Amino acid sequence: MTRFDRRSFLSRAGGAAAGTFLYSQAAWASATPVDTIYTNGRIWTGEGRTVFTDAIGLVGSRVVALGQEATRSLAGKATRVIDLGGAFVTPGFTDCHVHFTMGSATIGQPSLRQANSREAFVKVVADAAKAMPAGEWLLGGNWDNDSWGGELPNRDWIDGVTPQTPVAVVRYDLHMVVVNSLGLKMLGLGDDTPAVAGGVIERDAKGRLTGVFKDAAKDMVLGRIPEPTPAQRDATNRRGIQLALSRGVTQVHETGIDWNTFESARRMRASGDLPFRFYAMIPLRDWKKLDAIVKAEGRGDEFVRWGGCKVVFDGSLGSRTALFYEPYLDDPSTRGITVTDPDEMRVLMREADAAGYQIATHSIGDRANDMVLDMWAEVARINGVRDRRGRIEHAQHLNPASIGRFAEQGVIASVQPFHAVDDGRWAVRRIGPERLKTTYAFESLIKSGAHVCFGSDWPVAPIDPLTGLKAAVLRETLDGANPQGWYPEQRVEIHDAMLCYTRGAAFAGRSEADTGTLAPGRLADFVVWDRDLTAIDPETLDKAKVVSTHLGGAKVYG
């Protein structure tokens, strides 16, 4: 297995000469005149940390040559030449962890992200409810109780301003929901509602529902809310696609907790108009259903692929449900929970892996990560050695001794840089400074030789690689309290961070033969930027703009 780390990457100097030397020997490329040449650019190929060229030649949807000399030698009378005017170009970025349908649905929904007090929370809900027809569900949310000191919202906050509007608004980490009294009534939930395995139902001192549901209990609540039609869901996802393309994202890995994105992506692909790429995972418990689809239809095409399964093992830090060895400092009564029973998860992982499917496991707490690494070791021992590319999603809080296990076991760390600068505002209250030393340990993972890919967890964080790059490179928390970086030893160099969104992402999604780099044979997915991301002050990374986004050579944004 090829290692994805800086020791194995080429470190050649950039420029046309390097591009010509590396790629002009592709014999098959010289047989056909190129359709299009993009020239006079500073093009970061993704083939290495500092591998640049100045021109790319395309035949159809694929790259066939790089560098001025190679592309000119393949030009014909009908070749179209496009002058980039010195612009900076990268491969299309892949967001390795999204909940795409859920994220797309938040476009236009009320956001509570900026609410920093009870009063502000109530006002956002009240204003949204006033603008809605009576009886229509008010969804969305993105609230963060740590923004106003930590107290959880409850139904009493909002009942007075939502007498005719059922409300279910989710915390920004997607692990909690608060429902108003009308919503509880419409969903058939009351004080006698039984406990939910793998979840928490909050009650007050008298046993009355507060309206807050965590993890599996949250899923139970949201599962009872009437769903949109397939046509409505597809229209919503098309809005999400346009947002992603405007941010330089050409592909996402849908880490599926349901089938919604999988089914929508397949419908949009069947329509013949899908300017985007999906690697759509499904819940691990449903792997046999996926197996039947694969046996009947294969694993998709270059636009929509499948073959991955996702399982949620523990909860989240913000909800105090991530599983740790030691108790939470601000609630010593708990060390977190398992959302999926460990014994059941071991069996599911062994079975799905034996059938040849990739598995992504959500793990946040240090104990959860160790348990999942142990499960991966067991799977490898029982099912034998193969290129399985098992993933741990988040890999958030790690024991120092566990960091090296990712490379040793060939487990991919699928991480989200923006979470570090978000959680860094308050995480010390949960688990203290010592455990935080190896929290979001991106640089340590990369140095260890682990395969690392970056994502956003949209809608938990913006579907915007620039915010992720800035977070990885600087680690400045959102409250401005850490200008030198929150645990600065874990800052990542800009080229390494970009590789995690491109070449590393392609490896993590089994698409390295098609995407992740600009090289002969690869799909011509690339982004033209208004500035050189590798040369600007990292403080301004999130100010860069996409000039145009191209999928298979076709301009799909800009």
Coordinates of C-alpha atoms in Angstrom, one line a residue:
M1 CA 0.0 0.0 0.0
T2 CA 1.4 3.4 -1.0
R3 CA 1.8 5.7 2.0
F4 CA 0.2 9.1 1.9
D5 CA 2.7 11.1 3.8
R6 CA 5.2 13.8 3.1
R7 CA 8.1 11.4 3.0
S8 CA 6.6 9.6 0.0
F9 CA 5.6 12.7 -2.0
L10 CA 7.8 14.1 -4.7
S11 CA 9.4 17.4 -3.8
R12 CA 10.4 18.7 -7.2
A13 CA 10.5 22.3 -8.0
G14 CA 7.5 23.7 -9.9
G15 CA 7.4 24.9 -13.5
A16 CA 6.8 23.8 -17.0
A17 CA 10.0 21.8 -17.2
A18 CA 8.9 19.6 -14.3
G19 CA 5.5 19.1 -15.9
T20 CA 7.0 18.1 -19.3
F21 CA 9.6 15.8 -17.7
L22 CA 7.0 14.0 -15.6
Y23 CA 4.2 13.6 -18.1
S24 CA 5.2 13.9 -21.7
Q25 CA 6.1 10.2 -21.9
A26 CA 2.4 9.1 -21.8
A27 CA 2.5 7.4 -25.2
W28 CA -1.3 7.1 -25.5
A29 CA -1.6 10.9 -25.1
S30 CA 0.3 11.6 -28.2
A31 CA -2.0 9.7 -30.5
T32 CA -4.8 12.3 -30.5
P33 CA -4.6 16.1 -30.9
V34 CA -5.8 17.8 -27.7
D35 CA -9.3 19.4 -27.7
T36 CA -8.4 22.2 -25.2
I37 CA -5.2 23.7 -23.8
Y38 CA -5.3 25.8 -20.6
T39 CA -2.1 27.7 -20.7
N40 CA -0.2 30.5 -18.8
G41 CA -1.2 29.4 -15.4
R42 CA 0.4 28.5 -12.1
I43 CA -1.0 25.0 -11.8
W44 CA -0.5 23.0 -8.6
T45 CA -1.0 19.4 -9.8
G46 CA -1.5 17.7 -6.5
E47 CA 1.1 15.1 -7.6
G48 CA 3.4 16.3 -4.8
R49 CA 3.7 19.0 -2.2
T50 CA 5.4 21.5 -4.6
V51 CA 4.8 20.0 -8.1
F52 CA 3.6 22.8 -10.4
T53 CA 3.2 23.2 -14.1
D54 CA 2.0 26.0 -16.4
A55 CA -0.4 24.3 -18.9
I56 CA -2.8 21.4 -19.1
G57 CA -4.0 19.7 -22.3
L58 CA -7.4 17.9 -22.4
V59 CA -9.0 15.3 -24.7
G60 CA -12.6 15.0 -23.8
S61 CA -13.1 14.9 -20.0
R62 CA -9.5 13.9 -19.2
V63 CA -6.0 15.4 -18.9
V64 CA -3.6 14.1 -21.5
A65 CA -0.5 16.4 -21.1
L66 CA 1.0 18.9 -18.7
G67 CA 3.4 21.7 -19.5
Q68 CA 3.8 24.2 -22.4
E69 CA 6.1 22.0 -24.5
A70 CA 4.0 18.8 -24.1
T71 CA 0.6 20.5 -24.7
R72 CA 1.9 22.5 -27.8
S73 CA 3.2 19.4 -29.3
L74 CA -0.3 17.9 -29.2
A75 CA -2.1 20.9 -30.5
G76 CA -4.1 20.6 -33.8
K77 CA -6.1 23.0 -36.0
A78 CA -9.2 22.6 -33.9
T79 CA -7.5 22.8 -30.5
R80 CA -9.0 25.5 -28.3
V81 CA -6.4 27.5 -26.4
I82 CA -7.5 29.3 -23.2
D83 CA -5.1 31.8 -21.6
L84 CA -5.3 31.6 -17.8
G85 CA -3.6 35.0 -17.4
G86 CA -1.3 33.7 -14.7
A87 CA -4.1 32.4 -12.5
F88 CA -3.6 29.8 -9.8
V89 CA -5.2 26.4 -10.5
T90 CA -5.7 23.4 -8.3
P91 CA -7.3 20.0 -8.7
G92 CA -11.0 20.1 -7.7
F93 CA -11.2 19.7 -3.9
T94 CA -13.0 16.8 -2.4
D95 CA -14.9 17.2 0.9
C96 CA -14.4 13.9 2.6
H97 CA -17.2 14.1 5.2
V98 CA -20.5 15.6 4.5
H99 CA -24.2 15.0 5.2
F100 CA -25.2 16.5 1.9
T101 CA -28.9 16.3 1.9
M102 CA -29.1 17.6 5.5
G103 CA -26.6 20.4 4.6
S104 CA -28.5 21.3 1.5
A105 CA -31.7 21.5 3.4
T106 CA -30.2 24.2 5.7
I107 CA -29.9 26.6 2.7
G108 CA -32.7 29.1 3.4
Q109 CA -33.6 27.6 6.9
P110 CA -33.2 29.8 10.0
S111 CA -29.7 29.6 11.5
L112 CA -29.1 29.9 15.2
R113 CA -25.3 29.8 14.8
Q114 CA -24.8 33.5 15.8
A115 CA -27.3 33.3 18.7
N116 CA -25.2 34.0 21.8
S117 CA -27.9 34.3 24.4
R118 CA -31.3 32.8 25.3
E119 CA -33.0 36.0 24.0
A120 CA -31.2 35.8 20.7
F121 CA -32.2 32.1 20.3
V122 CA -35.8 32.9 21.0
K123 CA -35.9 35.8 18.6
V124 CA -34.5 33.8 15.7
V125 CA -37.1 31.1 16.3
A126 CA -39.9 33.6 16.7
D127 CA -39.1 35.6 13.6
A128 CA -38.9 32.3 11.5
A129 CA -42.2 31.1 12.9
K130 CA -44.0 34.3 12.0
A131 CA -43.0 33.9 8.4
M132 CA -44.3 30.3 8.1
P133 CA -47.7 28.9 7.5
A134 CA -49.3 27.4 10.7
G135 CA -48.6 23.7 11.1
E136 CA -45.4 23.7 8.9
W137 CA -42.3 22.3 10.6
L138 CA -39.6 24.8 11.5
L139 CA -36.3 22.9 11.1
G140 CA -32.7 24.0 10.8
G141 CA -30.9 25.2 13.9
N142 CA -27.1 25.0 14.1
W143 CA -27.3 26.3 17.7
D144 CA -24.4 26.2 20.1
N145 CA -25.2 26.4 23.8
D146 CA -21.6 27.0 24.6
S147 CA -22.0 30.4 23.0
W148 CA -24.2 31.5 25.9
G149 CA -22.5 29.7 28.8
G150 CA -23.5 26.1 28.3
E151 CA -27.2 25.9 29.4
L152 CA -29.2 23.7 27.1
P153 CA -32.3 25.3 25.5
N154 CA -35.6 23.7 26.2
R155 CA -39.2 23.8 25.0
D156 CA -40.2 26.4 27.6
W157 CA -37.9 28.9 25.9
I158 CA -39.8 28.8 22.6
D159 CA -43.4 27.5 23.3
G160 CA -44.7 31.1 23.8
V161 CA -43.5 32.2 20.4
T162 CA -44.4 29.1 18.5
P163 CA -48.0 28.2 19.4
Q164 CA -48.9 27.1 15.9
T165 CA -45.5 26.0 14.6
P166 CA -43.9 22.7 15.4
V167 CA -40.2 23.2 16.0
A168 CA -37.2 20.8 15.8
V169 CA -33.9 22.6 15.7
V170 CA -30.6 20.7 15.8
R171 CA -27.4 21.6 17.6
Y172 CA -24.5 22.4 15.3
D173 CA -22.8 19.1 15.9
L174 CA -25.9 17.2 14.8
H175 CA -26.0 15.2 18.1
M176 CA -28.9 17.1 19.8
V177 CA -32.3 18.4 18.9
V178 CA -34.7 20.6 20.9
V179 CA -38.4 20.2 20.1
N180 CA -41.2 22.5 21.3
S181 CA -44.4 21.3 23.0
L182 CA -46.5 21.4 19.8
G183 CA -43.8 19.3 18.0
L184 CA -43.7 16.8 20.8
K185 CA -47.5 16.5 20.6
M186 CA -47.5 16.0 16.9
L187 CA -44.8 13.3 17.1
G188 CA -46.6 11.5 19.9
L189 CA -43.9 12.1 22.4
G190 CA -44.7 12.6 26.1
D191 CA -43.3 12.2 29.6
D192 CA -43.9 8.5 29.4
T193 CA -41.7 8.1 26.3
P194 CA -39.3 5.3 27.0
A195 CA -35.5 5.5 26.9
V196 CA -33.8 4.9 23.6
A197 CA -30.7 2.7 23.4
G198 CA -27.7 4.7 22.3
G199 CA -29.4 8.0 23.1
V200 CA -30.4 10.3 25.9
I201 CA -33.8 11.9 26.5
E202 CA -33.4 14.9 28.8
R203 CA -36.0 15.3 31.6
D204 CA -36.3 17.9 34.4
A205 CA -36.4 17.1 38.1
K206 CA -40.1 16.1 37.8
G207 CA -39.5 13.7 34.9
R208 CA -41.0 16.1 32.4
L209 CA -39.5 16.2 28.9
T210 CA -37.4 19.2 28.4
G211 CA -37.6 18.8 24.6
V212 CA -33.9 17.9 24.2
F213 CA -32.9 14.6 22.7
K214 CA -29.4 13.3 22.1
D215 CA -27.8 10.9 19.6
A216 CA -30.1 7.9 18.9
A217 CA -33.0 9.6 20.6
K218 CA -32.4 12.6 18.3
D219 CA -32.5 10.2 15.3
M220 CA -35.8 8.8 16.6
V221 CA -37.3 12.3 16.8
L222 CA -36.2 13.4 13.4
G223 CA -37.3 10.1 11.9
R224 CA -40.9 10.8 12.8
I225 CA -41.0 14.2 11.0
P226 CA -42.7 13.9 7.6
E227 CA -40.1 13.8 4.8
P228 CA -40.0 15.8 1.6
T229 CA -40.9 14.2 -1.7
P230 CA -38.0 12.8 -3.8
A231 CA -38.4 15.7 -6.3
Q232 CA -38.2 18.2 -3.4
R233 CA -35.1 16.5 -2.0
D234 CA -33.4 16.5 -5.4
A235 CA -34.2 20.2 -5.9
T236 CA -32.7 20.9 -2.5
N237 CA -29.6 18.9 -3.3
R238 CA -29.1 20.8 -6.6
R239 CA -28.9 24.0 -4.5
G240 CA -26.3 22.3 -2.4
I241 CA -24.3 21.3 -5.5
Q242 CA -24.2 24.9 -6.7
L243 CA -23.0 26.1 -3.3
A244 CA -20.3 23.4 -3.2
L245 CA -19.0 24.2 -6.8
S246 CA -18.8 27.9 -5.8
R247 CA -16.4 26.9 -3.1
G248 CA -14.2 24.8 -5.3
V249 CA -15.6 21.4 -4.3
T250 CA -16.1 19.0 -7.1
Q251 CA -16.7 15.8 -5.1
V252 CA -18.0 14.8 -1.7
H253 CA -17.9 11.7 0.4
E254 CA -21.4 11.4 1.8
T255 CA -20.8 9.6 5.1
G256 CA -24.4 8.3 5.1
I257 CA -26.4 7.9 8.3
D258 CA -29.4 7.3 6.0
W259 CA -30.1 6.6 2.3
N260 CA -31.3 10.0 1.3
T261 CA -28.2 11.3 -0.5
F262 CA -27.5 7.9 -2.0
E263 CA -31.0 7.7 -3.6
S264 CA -31.0 11.4 -4.6
A265 CA -27.6 11.2 -6.2
R266 CA -28.7 8.2 -8.3
R267 CA -31.9 10.0 -9.4
M268 CA -30.0 13.1 -10.4
R269 CA -27.4 11.0 -12.3
A270 CA -30.2 9.1 -14.1
S271 CA -31.6 12.5 -15.2
G272 CA -28.4 13.0 -17.2
D273 CA -27.6 16.4 -15.6
L274 CA -25.3 16.1 -12.7
P275 CA -22.3 18.5 -12.6
F276 CA -20.8 17.0 -9.5
R277 CA -19.4 13.8 -8.1
F278 CA -20.7 11.8 -5.2
Y279 CA -19.1 8.9 -3.2
A280 CA -22.3 7.9 -1.4
M281 CA -22.1 5.7 1.7
I282 CA -25.0 4.0 3.4
P283 CA -25.6 2.9 7.1
L284 CA -23.5 -0.1 7.9
R285 CA -26.5 -2.0 9.2
D286 CA -27.8 -2.0 5.7
W287 CA -24.8 -3.5 4.0
K288 CA -26.7 -6.5 2.7
K289 CA -29.1 -4.2 0.9
L290 CA -26.1 -2.4 -0.7
D291 CA -24.6 -5.8 -1.6
A292 CA -27.7 -6.6 -3.6
I293 CA -27.5 -3.3 -5.5
V294 CA -23.8 -3.9 -6.2
K295 CA -24.4 -7.4 -7.5
A296 CA -27.2 -6.1 -9.8
E297 CA -25.7 -2.9 -10.9
G298 CA -22.0 -2.6 -10.0
R299 CA -20.6 0.3 -8.1
G300 CA -21.7 3.3 -10.2
D301 CA -19.7 5.5 -12.5
E302 CA -17.4 8.5 -12.3
F303 CA -20.3 10.8 -11.2
V304 CA -22.0 8.6 -8.6
R305 CA -20.2 5.8 -6.9
W306 CA -21.0 3.5 -3.9
G307 CA -19.5 0.7 -2.0
G308 CA -18.9 2.3 1.4
C309 CA -20.8 1.9 4.7
K310 CA -20.9 4.3 7.7
V311 CA -21.4 3.5 11.4
V312 CA -21.6 5.9 14.4
F313 CA -19.9 4.4 17.4
D314 CA -20.0 7.1 20.0
G315 CA -21.4 10.6 20.4
S316 CA -19.9 14.1 20.4
L317 CA -17.8 16.2 22.7
G318 CA -20.3 19.1 22.8
S319 CA -23.1 16.7 23.9
R320 CA -20.8 15.0 26.4
T321 CA -21.6 11.7 24.7
A322 CA -18.2 11.1 23.1
L323 CA -16.7 8.0 24.9
F324 CA -13.6 8.7 27.1
Y325 CA -11.6 6.7 29.6
E326 CA -11.9 9.4 32.2
P327 CA -15.1 11.4 33.2
Y328 CA -16.0 14.8 31.8
L329 CA -14.6 17.6 33.9
D330 CA -17.8 19.6 33.7
D331 CA -20.0 16.5 34.3
P332 CA -18.1 13.8 36.3
S333 CA -21.2 11.6 36.2
T334 CA -20.5 10.5 32.6
R335 CA -17.7 9.3 30.4
G336 CA -19.9 9.3 27.3
I337 CA -21.9 6.6 25.5
T338 CA -21.7 4.1 22.7
V339 CA -24.4 4.8 20.0
T340 CA -23.9 1.4 18.4
D341 CA -23.4 -1.7 20.6
P342 CA -19.7 -2.8 20.3
D343 CA -20.5 -6.5 19.9
E344 CA -23.0 -5.8 17.1
M345 CA -20.5 -3.4 15.5
R346 CA -17.8 -6.0 15.4
V347 CA -20.0 -8.5 13.7
L348 CA -21.2 -5.9 11.1
M349 CA -17.7 -4.8 10.4
R350 CA -16.4 -8.3 9.9
E351 CA -19.3 -9.2 7.6
A352 CA -19.3 -6.1 5.4
D353 CA -15.5 -6.2 5.2
A354 CA -15.5 -9.8 4.1
A355 CA -18.0 -8.8 1.4
G356 CA -15.5 -6.2 0.1
Y357 CA -17.1 -3.0 1.3
Q358 CA -15.2 0.0 2.7
I359 CA -16.3 1.0 6.2
A360 CA -16.2 4.4 7.8
T361 CA -16.5 4.5 11.6
H362 CA -17.5 7.7 13.6
S363 CA -15.2 7.8 16.6
I364 CA -14.7 10.9 18.8
G365 CA -13.5 10.0 22.3
D366 CA -10.1 8.5 23.2
R367 CA -11.7 5.2 24.4
A368 CA -13.9 5.0 21.3
N369 CA -11.0 5.5 19.0
D370 CA -9.0 2.8 20.7
M371 CA -11.9 0.4 20.6
V372 CA -12.4 1.0 16.9
L373 CA -8.7 0.5 16.2
D374 CA -9.0 -2.8 18.1
M375 CA -12.0 -3.7 15.9
W376 CA -10.0 -3.0 12.8
A377 CA -7.2 -5.1 14.0
E378 CA -9.6 -8.0 14.6
V379 CA -11.2 -7.6 11.2
A380 CA -7.7 -7.8 9.5
R381 CA -6.8 -10.8 11.6
I382 CA -10.0 -12.7 10.8
N383 CA -10.6 -11.6 7.1
G384 CA -6.9 -11.4 6.1
V385 CA -4.8 -8.8 4.5
R386 CA -6.3 -6.7 1.7
D387 CA -6.5 -3.1 0.5
R388 CA -9.6 -2.4 2.7
R389 CA -8.9 1.4 3.4
G390 CA -10.9 1.4 6.6
R391 CA -11.7 4.9 7.8
I392 CA -12.1 6.5 11.2
E393 CA -14.3 9.6 10.8
H394 CA -13.2 12.5 13.1
A395 CA -10.4 10.6 15.0
Q396 CA -10.8 13.5 17.3
H397 CA -9.4 12.7 20.7
L398 CA -6.5 10.2 20.6
N399 CA -4.2 8.7 23.2
P400 CA -0.6 9.6 22.2
A401 CA 0.3 5.9 21.9
S402 CA -2.6 5.4 19.5
I403 CA -1.5 8.0 16.8
G404 CA 1.0 5.6 15.3
R405 CA -1.6 2.8 15.0
F406 CA -3.3 4.5 12.0
A407 CA -0.3 4.1 9.8
E408 CA 0.6 0.7 11.3
Q409 CA -2.9 -0.7 10.6
G410 CA -3.5 1.2 7.4
V411 CA -6.5 3.0 8.8
I412 CA -7.4 6.3 7.2
A413 CA -7.9 9.4 9.5
S414 CA -10.8 11.3 8.0
V415 CA -10.7 14.6 9.9
Q416 CA -12.3 18.0 9.9
P417 CA -10.0 21.0 10.6
F418 CA -12.7 23.6 11.2
H419 CA -13.9 21.6 14.2
A420 CA -10.6 22.3 15.9
V421 CA -11.0 26.1 15.8
D422 CA -14.6 25.8 16.7
D423 CA -14.4 23.4 19.6
G424 CA -11.1 25.0 20.8
R425 CA -13.2 27.8 22.3
W426 CA -14.6 25.6 25.0
A427 CA -13.2 22.1 24.8
V428 CA -10.9 22.6 27.8
R429 CA -14.0 22.8 30.0
R430 CA -15.0 19.3 28.9
I431 CA -11.8 17.4 29.2
G432 CA -9.0 19.7 30.5
P433 CA -5.7 20.7 28.9
E434 CA -3.8 17.4 29.1
R435 CA -6.2 15.4 27.0
L436 CA -6.4 18.2 24.5
K437 CA -2.7 17.8 23.6
T438 CA -3.6 15.1 21.1
T439 CA -7.0 16.4 20.1
Y440 CA -7.3 17.1 16.4
A441 CA -3.8 15.9 16.1
F442 CA -3.5 16.5 12.4
E443 CA 0.2 17.2 12.1
S444 CA 1.1 14.2 14.3
L445 CA -1.0 11.9 12.1
I446 CA 0.6 13.2 8.9
K447 CA 4.1 12.9 10.4
S448 CA 3.4 9.3 11.5
G449 CA 2.8 8.3 7.9
A450 CA -1.0 7.9 8.3
H451 CA -3.3 8.4 5.4
V452 CA -5.2 11.6 6.2
C453 CA -8.0 13.3 4.4
F454 CA -9.9 16.5 5.2
G455 CA -13.6 17.3 5.2
S456 CA -16.1 19.7 6.7
D457 CA -18.9 17.6 8.3
W458 CA -21.4 20.0 6.5
P459 CA -23.8 21.3 7.9
V460 CA -21.8 21.1 11.1
A461 CA -19.3 23.4 9.4
P462 CA -19.3 25.3 6.1
I463 CA -18.8 23.3 2.9
D464 CA -15.8 25.5 2.2
P465 CA -12.2 24.1 1.9
L466 CA -10.7 27.5 2.4
T467 CA -12.0 27.7 6.0
G468 CA -10.6 24.2 6.5
L469 CA -7.2 25.1 5.1
K470 CA -7.0 28.2 7.3
A471 CA -8.0 26.2 10.3
A472 CA -5.5 23.5 9.6
V473 CA -2.6 25.9 8.9
L474 CA -3.2 28.4 11.7
R475 CA -5.5 26.7 14.3
E476 CA -6.7 30.1 15.5
T477 CA -9.9 29.5 17.5
L478 CA -13.0 31.4 16.3
D479 CA -13.1 33.5 19.4
G480 CA -9.7 35.0 18.6
A481 CA -8.3 33.8 21.9
N482 CA -5.4 31.8 20.3
P483 CA -3.6 34.0 17.8
Q484 CA -0.5 31.8 17.9
G485 CA -2.6 28.7 17.3
W486 CA -4.5 26.3 19.6
Y487 CA -1.9 23.6 20.4
P488 CA 0.2 25.1 17.6
E489 CA 2.4 22.0 17.3
Q490 CA -0.5 20.5 15.4
R491 CA -0.5 23.1 12.7
V492 CA -0.2 21.8 9.1
E493 CA 1.9 23.2 6.3
I494 CA -0.3 24.6 3.5
H495 CA 0.8 22.1 0.8
D496 CA 0.1 19.2 3.1
A497 CA -3.3 20.6 3.9
M498 CA -4.1 20.9 0.2
L499 CA -3.0 17.3 -0.4
C500 CA -5.5 16.2 2.3
Y501 CA -8.3 17.8 0.2
T502 CA -7.0 16.3 -3.1
R503 CA -4.7 13.4 -3.4
G504 CA -5.4 12.1 0.1
A505 CA -9.1 12.5 -0.5
A506 CA -8.9 10.5 -3.7
F507 CA -7.1 7.7 -1.9
A508 CA -9.7 7.7 1.0
G509 CA -12.5 7.4 -1.5
R510 CA -10.9 4.9 -3.8
S511 CA -10.9 7.3 -6.8
E512 CA -7.2 8.0 -7.2
A513 CA -7.3 6.6 -10.7
D514 CA -9.7 9.4 -11.7
T515 CA -9.5 12.3 -9.3
G516 CA -7.2 14.1 -6.8
T517 CA -4.4 15.1 -9.1
L518 CA -4.0 16.8 -12.5
A519 CA -2.0 14.2 -14.4
P520 CA -2.5 12.3 -17.7
G521 CA -5.4 9.9 -17.5
R522 CA -7.1 11.8 -14.7
L523 CA -10.5 13.5 -15.0
A524 CA -10.0 17.3 -15.7
D525 CA -11.6 18.5 -12.5
F526 CA -9.9 21.7 -11.5
V527 CA -10.5 25.1 -9.9
V528 CA -9.2 28.5 -11.0
W529 CA -8.6 30.8 -8.0
D530 CA -8.2 34.6 -7.8
R531 CA -4.9 34.2 -5.9
D532 CA -2.2 31.7 -5.1
L533 CA -3.3 29.7 -2.0
T534 CA 0.3 28.6 -1.4
A535 CA 1.8 32.1 -1.5
I536 CA -0.6 34.3 0.4
D537 CA -0.7 35.2 4.1
P538 CA -2.6 32.2 5.6
E539 CA -4.8 34.8 7.5
T540 CA -6.4 35.6 4.2
L541 CA -7.0 32.1 2.9
D542 CA -10.7 32.4 3.5
K543 CA -10.8 35.6 1.5
A544 CA -9.8 33.9 -1.7
K545 CA -12.4 33.5 -4.4
V546 CA -13.2 30.8 -7.0
V547 CA -13.0 32.3 -10.5
S548 CA -14.3 29.1 -12.1
T549 CA -14.8 25.4 -11.4
H550 CA -14.4 22.8 -14.0
L551 CA -15.7 19.2 -14.0
G552 CA -14.3 16.8 -16.6
G553 CA -13.1 19.9 -18.5
A554 CA -16.5 21.6 -18.6
K555 CA -17.0 24.8 -16.7
V556 CA -19.7 24.2 -14.1
Y557 CA -19.3 27.4 -12.1
G558 CA -18.1 30.9 -12.8

